[in-house]
Amino acid sequence: MGSEMCIRDRSTATATATGTVATSTATSAATATSAAADGPRAEAHGLGLALGLRTEAATAAIERRPISYQGTSLRVDLHLRRFHLRAQGSWYRLRDTLETTYGPGDLMVAAMWTAVQRPRWRVGLALPVGAPLGDHEEHLGMGHWMVMPGVFAAAQLGRQLTASAGVAYHRALGNGHHNHGMGPYVNPMTAEELSFAGRAGVRAAPTLQLIAETAVAVPLDGDARAILGAGFTLQHGQMSVSVLAQAGALRAPFTARGVADLAYAF
């Protein structure tokens, strides 16, 4: 479900729209780990805070029935040295051929730690948790808690090129309401799966970065799904705007999706 230069200080921090790979084949730990790699971070001995507002709109076909949804998410990122905490809540409008539903999605909270940090690369661990705030009967939430431990890496591959990636394991806690198939219409997951998210960025101008991304989820008892995306990030001081267009590449939970993300780092 980030988008900026991977290795930098807080003064050049930009949007964490990698929460948008996100939130992608799922609101996945791979997304959160990629966000940890790309997102704003604190100075070496200081505290960093970033706020984000994200909007998205998607179309899909569920069992040959067309659906669409629009969502708005609020995000808070807190950085202290090598630690990064994130909380994100969402509100959706979901429309299918039968009805239109409004309500919150599942709450996502993540703790991330940069274990090794060097001038041009870093590696860390992440533990995102999904809380069942969304209504599973209305296809807005999983209906149970999810834990998604993973690892992430980020690197500066030259003056203009950056890359980041994350790998994670998703696991449902308890029986809940999950039917062990793919979860809700918005940001679905299965009860147990592996996920990967990768992103590359090219600095095209001092304030412009071009982005390419992919996300793949492989259920332990189902078919893999994947998405591809491309877009850009514009930065002005402590504020950044990211815009992404995503398309389903393999059994994806949506046909097409557009995402816009506004972030401000304090």
mmCIF file of C-alpha atoms in Angstrom:
data_model
loop_
_atom_site.group_PDB
_atom_site.id
_atom_site.type_symbol
_atom_site.label_atom_id
_atom_site.label_comp_id
_atom_site.label_asym_id
_atom_site.label_seq_id
_atom_site.Cartn_x
_atom_site.Cartn_y
_atom_site.Cartn_z
ATOM 1 C CA MET A 1 0.000 0.000 0.000
ATOM 2 C CA GLY A 2 6.280 5.756 -0.150
ATOM 3 C CA SER A 3 8.085 7.076 -3.104
ATOM 4 C CA GLU A 4 11.145 9.077 -2.462
ATOM 5 C CA MET A 5 14.908 9.087 -2.293
ATOM 6 C CA CYS A 6 15.862 6.139 -0.122
ATOM 7 C CA ILE A 7 18.911 7.503 1.654
ATOM 8 C CA ARG A 8 18.519 11.036 2.979
ATOM 9 C CA ASP A 9 18.004 13.116 6.112
ATOM 10 C CA ARG A 10 14.774 14.465 7.541
ATOM 11 C CA SER A 11 15.139 17.819 5.799
ATOM 12 C CA THR A 12 14.487 16.149 2.421
ATOM 13 C CA ALA A 13 11.857 13.713 3.640
ATOM 14 C CA THR A 14 8.981 13.177 1.224
ATOM 15 C CA ALA A 15 5.719 11.259 0.941
ATOM 16 C CA THR A 16 5.419 7.667 2.032
ATOM 17 C CA ALA A 17 3.072 6.612 -0.708
ATOM 18 C CA THR A 18 4.604 3.174 -0.772
ATOM 19 C CA GLY A 19 1.878 2.574 1.523
ATOM 20 C CA THR A 20 0.334 2.598 -1.935
ATOM 21 C CA VAL A 21 2.016 -0.413 -3.361
ATOM 22 C CA ALA A 22 -0.168 -0.886 -0.472
ATOM 23 C CA THR A 23 -1.807 -1.050 -0.164
ATOM 24 C CA SER A 24 -1.676 -3.081 -3.810
ATOM 25 C CA THR A 25 -2.192 -6.771 -3.809
ATOM 26 C CA ALA A 26 -3.047 -6.221 -0.148
ATOM 27 C CA THR A 27 -2.420 -3.770 2.652
ATOM 28 C CA SER A 28 0.611 -5.938 3.013
ATOM 29 C CA ALA A 29 3.672 -6.153 5.185
ATOM 30 C CA ALA A 30 5.716 -6.024 2.012
ATOM 31 C CA THR A 31 4.166 -2.626 1.433
ATOM 32 C CA ALA A 32 4.903 -1.514 4.972
ATOM 33 C CA THR A 33 8.501 -2.677 4.676
ATOM 34 C CA SER A 34 8.865 -0.829 1.391
ATOM 35 C CA ALA A 35 7.373 2.248 3.071
ATOM 36 C CA ALA A 36 9.920 1.872 5.849
ATOM 37 C CA ALA A 37 12.653 1.897 3.241
ATOM 38 C CA ASP A 38 11.307 4.944 1.387
ATOM 39 C CA GLY A 39 9.541 6.975 4.059
ATOM 40 C CA PRO A 40 10.764 10.035 5.929
ATOM 41 C CA ARG A 41 13.091 9.313 8.783
ATOM 42 C CA ALA A 42 14.502 11.221 11.739
ATOM 43 C CA GLU A 43 17.918 12.768 11.907
ATOM 44 C CA ALA A 44 20.577 10.582 13.483
ATOM 45 C CA HIS A 45 19.751 11.667 17.022
ATOM 46 C CA GLY A 46 16.372 13.333 16.651
ATOM 47 C CA LEU A 47 12.669 12.849 16.360
ATOM 48 C CA GLY A 48 10.718 12.942 13.095
ATOM 49 C CA LEU A 49 6.991 13.242 12.471
ATOM 50 C CA ALA A 50 5.119 13.005 9.170
ATOM 51 C CA LEU A 51 1.412 13.205 8.351
ATOM 52 C CA GLY A 52 -0.127 11.792 5.200
ATOM 53 C CA LEU A 53 -3.443 11.977 3.350
ATOM 54 C CA ARG A 54 -4.157 9.460 0.625
ATOM 55 C CA THR A 55 -7.036 9.052 -1.808
ATOM 56 C CA GLU A 56 -7.649 6.129 -4.140
ATOM 57 C CA ALA A 57 -10.188 4.965 -6.688
ATOM 58 C CA ALA A 58 -10.382 1.487 -8.219
ATOM 59 C CA THR A 59 -12.471 -0.693 -10.511
ATOM 60 C CA ALA A 60 -12.674 -4.475 -10.327
ATOM 61 C CA ALA A 61 -14.710 -7.500 -11.367
ATOM 62 C CA ILE A 62 -15.679 -9.908 -8.586
ATOM 63 C CA GLU A 63 -17.191 -13.161 -9.834
ATOM 64 C CA ARG A 64 -17.878 -11.355 -13.144
ATOM 65 C CA ARG A 65 -19.756 -8.613 -11.286
ATOM 66 C CA PRO A 66 -18.376 -5.092 -11.760
ATOM 67 C CA ILE A 67 -17.537 -3.150 -8.599
ATOM 68 C CA SER A 68 -15.765 0.098 -7.804
ATOM 69 C CA TYR A 69 -14.537 1.754 -4.649
ATOM 70 C CA GLN A 70 -13.072 5.050 -3.495
ATOM 71 C CA GLY A 71 -11.130 5.515 -0.298
ATOM 72 C CA THR A 72 -9.471 8.159 1.856
ATOM 73 C CA SER A 73 -6.735 7.330 4.356
ATOM 74 C CA LEU A 74 -5.032 9.278 7.112
ATOM 75 C CA ARG A 75 -1.509 8.263 8.114
ATOM 76 C CA VAL A 76 0.850 9.199 10.943
ATOM 77 C CA ASP A 77 4.567 8.310 10.864
ATOM 78 C CA LEU A 78 6.803 8.753 13.899
ATOM 79 C CA HIS A 79 10.589 8.288 13.649
ATOM 80 C CA LEU A 80 13.108 8.101 16.468
ATOM 81 C CA ARG A 81 16.636 7.257 15.396
ATOM 82 C CA ARG A 82 16.294 3.829 13.733
ATOM 83 C CA PHE A 83 12.731 3.172 14.888
ATOM 84 C CA HIS A 84 9.648 3.976 12.815
ATOM 85 C CA LEU A 85 6.033 3.679 13.929
ATOM 86 C CA ARG A 86 3.089 4.024 11.531
ATOM 87 C CA ALA A 87 -0.686 4.079 11.981
ATOM 88 C CA GLN A 88 -3.136 4.317 9.095
ATOM 89 C CA GLY A 89 -6.922 4.386 9.056
ATOM 90 C CA SER A 90 -9.186 4.415 5.984
ATOM 91 C CA TRP A 91 -12.764 5.179 4.975
ATOM 92 C CA TYR A 92 -14.336 3.655 1.845
ATOM 93 C CA ARG A 93 -17.270 3.973 -0.500
ATOM 94 C CA LEU A 94 -17.850 0.574 -2.103
ATOM 95 C CA ARG A 95 -20.322 0.176 -4.961
ATOM 96 C CA ASP A 96 -21.425 -3.003 -6.743
ATOM 97 C CA THR A 97 -24.470 -3.885 -8.818
ATOM 98 C CA LEU A 98 -26.533 -4.557 -5.684
ATOM 99 C CA GLU A 99 -25.786 -1.674 -3.309
ATOM 100 C CA THR A 100 -23.463 1.107 -2.213
ATOM 101 C CA THR A 101 -21.707 0.747 1.138
ATOM 102 C CA TYR A 102 -19.818 3.274 3.270
ATOM 103 C CA GLY A 103 -17.542 2.468 6.174
ATOM 104 C CA PRO A 104 -14.027 2.179 7.607
ATOM 105 C CA GLY A 105 -11.443 -0.310 6.439
ATOM 106 C CA ASP A 106 -9.182 -2.267 8.761
ATOM 107 C CA LEU A 107 -6.778 -0.238 10.904
ATOM 108 C CA MET A 108 -3.115 -0.823 10.040
ATOM 109 C CA VAL A 109 -0.354 -0.295 12.623
ATOM 110 C CA ALA A 110 3.309 -1.071 11.990
ATOM 111 C CA ALA A 111 6.577 -0.982 13.928
ATOM 112 C CA MET A 112 9.793 -0.888 11.891
ATOM 113 C CA TRP A 113 13.454 -0.957 12.852
ATOM 114 C CA THR A 114 16.487 -0.227 10.672
ATOM 115 C CA ALA A 115 18.924 -2.915 11.811
ATOM 116 C CA VAL A 116 21.863 -1.934 9.569
ATOM 117 C CA GLN A 117 22.359 1.547 8.142
ATOM 118 C CA ARG A 118 25.153 2.654 5.845
ATOM 119 C CA PRO A 119 25.609 5.840 3.779
ATOM 120 C CA ARG A 120 24.129 4.263 0.618
ATOM 121 C CA TRP A 121 21.974 1.370 1.835
ATOM 122 C CA ARG A 122 20.034 0.013 4.799
ATOM 123 C CA VAL A 123 18.227 -3.141 5.931
ATOM 124 C CA GLY A 124 15.575 -3.563 8.597
ATOM 125 C CA LEU A 125 12.702 -5.515 10.129
ATOM 126 C CA ALA A 126 8.998 -4.699 10.231
ATOM 127 C CA LEU A 127 5.952 -5.943 12.127
ATOM 128 C CA PRO A 128 2.665 -4.598 10.702
ATOM 129 C CA VAL A 129 -0.605 -5.610 12.355
ATOM 130 C CA GLY A 130 -4.099 -5.317 10.877
ATOM 131 C CA ALA A 131 -6.955 -4.687 13.333
ATOM 132 C CA PRO A 132 -10.443 -5.814 12.171
ATOM 133 C CA LEU A 133 -12.141 -2.423 12.150
ATOM 134 C CA GLY A 134 -13.786 -2.866 8.741
ATOM 135 C CA ASP A 135 -17.096 -4.711 8.349
ATOM 136 C CA HIS A 136 -16.303 -8.132 6.835
ATOM 137 C CA GLU A 137 -19.934 -8.698 5.855
ATOM 138 C CA GLU A 138 -19.795 -5.533 3.743
ATOM 139 C CA HIS A 139 -16.430 -6.614 2.251
ATOM 140 C CA LEU A 140 -14.578 -3.727 3.907
ATOM 141 C CA GLY A 141 -12.447 -5.725 6.366
ATOM 142 C CA MET A 142 -10.804 -9.083 6.966
ATOM 143 C CA GLY A 143 -12.949 -9.963 9.980
ATOM 144 C CA HIS A 144 -9.940 -10.932 12.119
ATOM 145 C CA TRP A 145 -6.496 -9.735 13.181
ATOM 146 C CA MET A 146 -3.578 -10.110 10.777
ATOM 147 C CA VAL A 147 0.163 -10.106 11.609
ATOM 148 C CA MET A 148 2.654 -9.519 8.796
ATOM 149 C CA PRO A 149 6.330 -9.719 9.876
ATOM 150 C CA GLY A 150 8.862 -8.936 7.187
ATOM 151 C CA VAL A 151 12.237 -7.532 6.156
ATOM 152 C CA PHE A 152 13.051 -4.529 3.978
ATOM 153 C CA ALA A 153 16.066 -3.086 2.170
ATOM 154 C CA ALA A 154 16.790 0.206 0.425
ATOM 155 C CA ALA A 155 19.744 1.445 -1.604
ATOM 156 C CA GLN A 156 21.037 4.515 -3.439
ATOM 157 C CA LEU A 157 22.286 3.145 -6.787
ATOM 158 C CA GLY A 158 23.872 6.293 -8.110
ATOM 159 C CA ARG A 159 23.136 10.001 -8.088
ATOM 160 C CA GLN A 160 19.671 9.610 -9.632
ATOM 161 C CA LEU A 161 18.531 5.993 -9.043
ATOM 162 C CA THR A 162 17.104 4.477 -5.851
ATOM 163 C CA ALA A 163 15.519 1.103 -5.116
ATOM 164 C CA SER A 164 13.724 -0.578 -2.221
ATOM 165 C CA ALA A 165 12.101 -3.939 -1.600
ATOM 166 C CA GLY A 166 10.288 -5.850 1.120
ATOM 167 C CA VAL A 167 9.351 -9.478 1.763
ATOM 168 C CA ALA A 168 6.748 -10.516 4.338
ATOM 169 C CA TYR A 169 4.697 -13.376 5.730
ATOM 170 C CA HIS A 170 0.985 -12.717 6.368
ATOM 171 C CA ARG A 171 -0.880 -14.768 8.945
ATOM 172 C CA ALA A 172 -4.433 -14.568 10.296
ATOM 173 C CA LEU A 173 -4.913 -14.809 14.057
ATOM 174 C CA GLY A 174 -7.821 -16.932 15.261
ATOM 175 C CA ASN A 175 -10.686 -18.250 13.170
ATOM 176 C CA GLY A 176 -12.567 -14.951 12.890
ATOM 177 C CA HIS A 177 -14.833 -14.677 9.871
ATOM 178 C CA HIS A 178 -12.249 -15.549 7.241
ATOM 179 C CA ASN A 179 -13.364 -18.185 4.755
ATOM 180 C CA HIS A 180 -9.722 -18.952 3.838
ATOM 181 C CA GLY A 181 -10.283 -17.510 0.387
ATOM 182 C CA MET A 182 -9.214 -14.004 -0.578
ATOM 183 C CA GLY A 183 -10.447 -11.402 1.894
ATOM 184 C CA PRO A 184 -12.433 -8.163 1.428
ATOM 185 C CA TYR A 185 -12.904 -6.285 -1.840
ATOM 186 C CA VAL A 186 -10.635 -3.462 -0.630
ATOM 187 C CA ASN A 187 -7.011 -4.461 0.059
ATOM 188 C CA PRO A 188 -7.659 -8.222 0.220
ATOM 189 C CA MET A 189 -5.432 -10.908 1.696
ATOM 190 C CA THR A 190 -5.763 -14.621 2.318
ATOM 191 C CA ALA A 191 -5.402 -16.219 5.746
ATOM 192 C CA GLU A 192 -1.768 -17.174 5.072
ATOM 193 C CA GLU A 193 0.512 -15.929 2.315
ATOM 194 C CA LEU A 194 3.904 -14.558 1.345
ATOM 195 C CA SER A 195 4.235 -11.135 -0.259
ATOM 196 C CA PHE A 196 6.862 -9.093 -2.072
ATOM 197 C CA ALA A 197 6.953 -5.411 -2.985
ATOM 198 C CA GLY A 198 9.601 -3.604 -4.988
ATOM 199 C CA ARG A 199 10.064 -0.026 -6.122
ATOM 200 C CA ALA A 200 12.568 1.905 -8.224
ATOM 201 C CA GLY A 201 12.842 5.678 -8.480
ATOM 202 C CA VAL A 202 14.693 7.916 -10.934
ATOM 203 C CA ARG A 203 15.360 11.568 -10.115
ATOM 204 C CA ALA A 204 14.271 13.347 -13.314
ATOM 205 C CA ALA A 205 14.582 16.879 -11.889
ATOM 206 C CA PRO A 206 15.553 18.401 -8.530
ATOM 207 C CA THR A 207 11.943 18.166 -7.288
ATOM 208 C CA LEU A 208 10.641 15.319 -9.481
ATOM 209 C CA GLN A 209 11.097 11.573 -9.099
ATOM 210 C CA LEU A 210 9.661 9.016 -11.523
ATOM 211 C CA ILE A 211 8.499 5.734 -9.954
ATOM 212 C CA ALA A 212 7.979 2.133 -11.071
ATOM 213 C CA GLU A 213 6.674 -0.521 -8.674
ATOM 214 C CA THR A 214 5.383 -4.055 -8.403
ATOM 215 C CA ALA A 215 3.733 -6.172 -5.706
ATOM 216 C CA VAL A 216 3.152 -9.936 -5.609
ATOM 217 C CA ALA A 217 1.267 -12.088 -3.082
ATOM 218 C CA VAL A 218 1.497 -15.891 -3.029
ATOM 219 C CA PRO A 219 -1.116 -17.640 -0.844
ATOM 220 C CA LEU A 220 -0.040 -20.934 0.675
ATOM 221 C CA ASP A 221 -3.280 -22.543 -0.543
ATOM 222 C CA GLY A 222 -4.284 -20.461 -3.562
ATOM 223 C CA ASP A 223 -3.266 -18.623 -6.718
ATOM 224 C CA ALA A 224 -0.673 -15.861 -6.822
ATOM 225 C CA ARG A 225 -1.713 -12.319 -7.669
ATOM 226 C CA ALA A 226 0.315 -9.333 -8.803
ATOM 227 C CA ILE A 227 0.056 -5.659 -9.718
ATOM 228 C CA LEU A 228 2.243 -3.162 -11.585
ATOM 229 C CA GLY A 229 2.359 0.579 -11.062
ATOM 230 C CA ALA A 230 4.017 3.771 -12.270
ATOM 231 C CA GLY A 231 3.858 7.416 -11.273
ATOM 232 C CA PHE A 232 5.792 10.344 -9.861
ATOM 233 C CA THR A 233 6.559 12.309 -6.718
ATOM 234 C CA LEU A 234 6.869 16.093 -6.540
ATOM 235 C CA GLN A 235 8.648 17.576 -3.529
ATOM 236 C CA HIS A 236 8.610 21.126 -2.200
ATOM 237 C CA GLY A 237 10.485 21.550 1.052
ATOM 238 C CA GLN A 238 8.937 19.315 3.686
ATOM 239 C CA MET A 239 5.839 18.599 1.581
ATOM 240 C CA SER A 240 5.444 16.076 -1.221
ATOM 241 C CA VAL A 241 2.730 14.868 -3.566
ATOM 242 C CA SER A 242 2.765 11.410 -5.147
ATOM 243 C CA VAL A 243 0.497 10.143 -7.930
ATOM 244 C CA LEU A 244 0.402 6.492 -9.005
ATOM 245 C CA ALA A 245 -1.492 4.501 -11.616
ATOM 246 C CA GLN A 246 -1.743 0.754 -10.951
ATOM 247 C CA ALA A 247 -3.008 -2.164 -13.019
ATOM 248 C CA GLY A 248 -3.684 -5.799 -12.248
ATOM 249 C CA ALA A 249 -1.103 -8.119 -13.808
ATOM 250 C CA LEU A 250 -2.110 -11.532 -12.396
ATOM 251 C CA ARG A 251 -5.429 -12.349 -10.679
ATOM 252 C CA ALA A 252 -5.244 -8.892 -9.104
ATOM 253 C CA PRO A 253 -7.944 -7.624 -6.708
ATOM 254 C CA PHE A 254 -8.617 -4.701 -9.064
ATOM 255 C CA THR A 255 -8.535 -3.967 -12.778
ATOM 256 C CA ALA A 256 -7.145 -0.454 -12.429
ATOM 257 C CA ARG A 257 -6.492 1.902 -9.545
ATOM 258 C CA GLY A 258 -5.331 5.482 -9.158
ATOM 259 C CA VAL A 259 -3.708 6.769 -5.960
ATOM 260 C CA ALA A 260 -2.770 10.279 -4.850
ATOM 261 C CA ASP A 261 -0.786 10.877 -1.656
ATOM 262 C CA LEU A 262 0.021 14.132 0.123
ATOM 263 C CA ALA A 263 2.604 14.094 2.941
ATOM 264 C CA TYR A 264 4.241 16.672 5.178
ATOM 265 C CA ALA A 265 7.302 15.983 7.330
ATOM 266 C CA PHE A 266 7.889 18.112 10.434
#
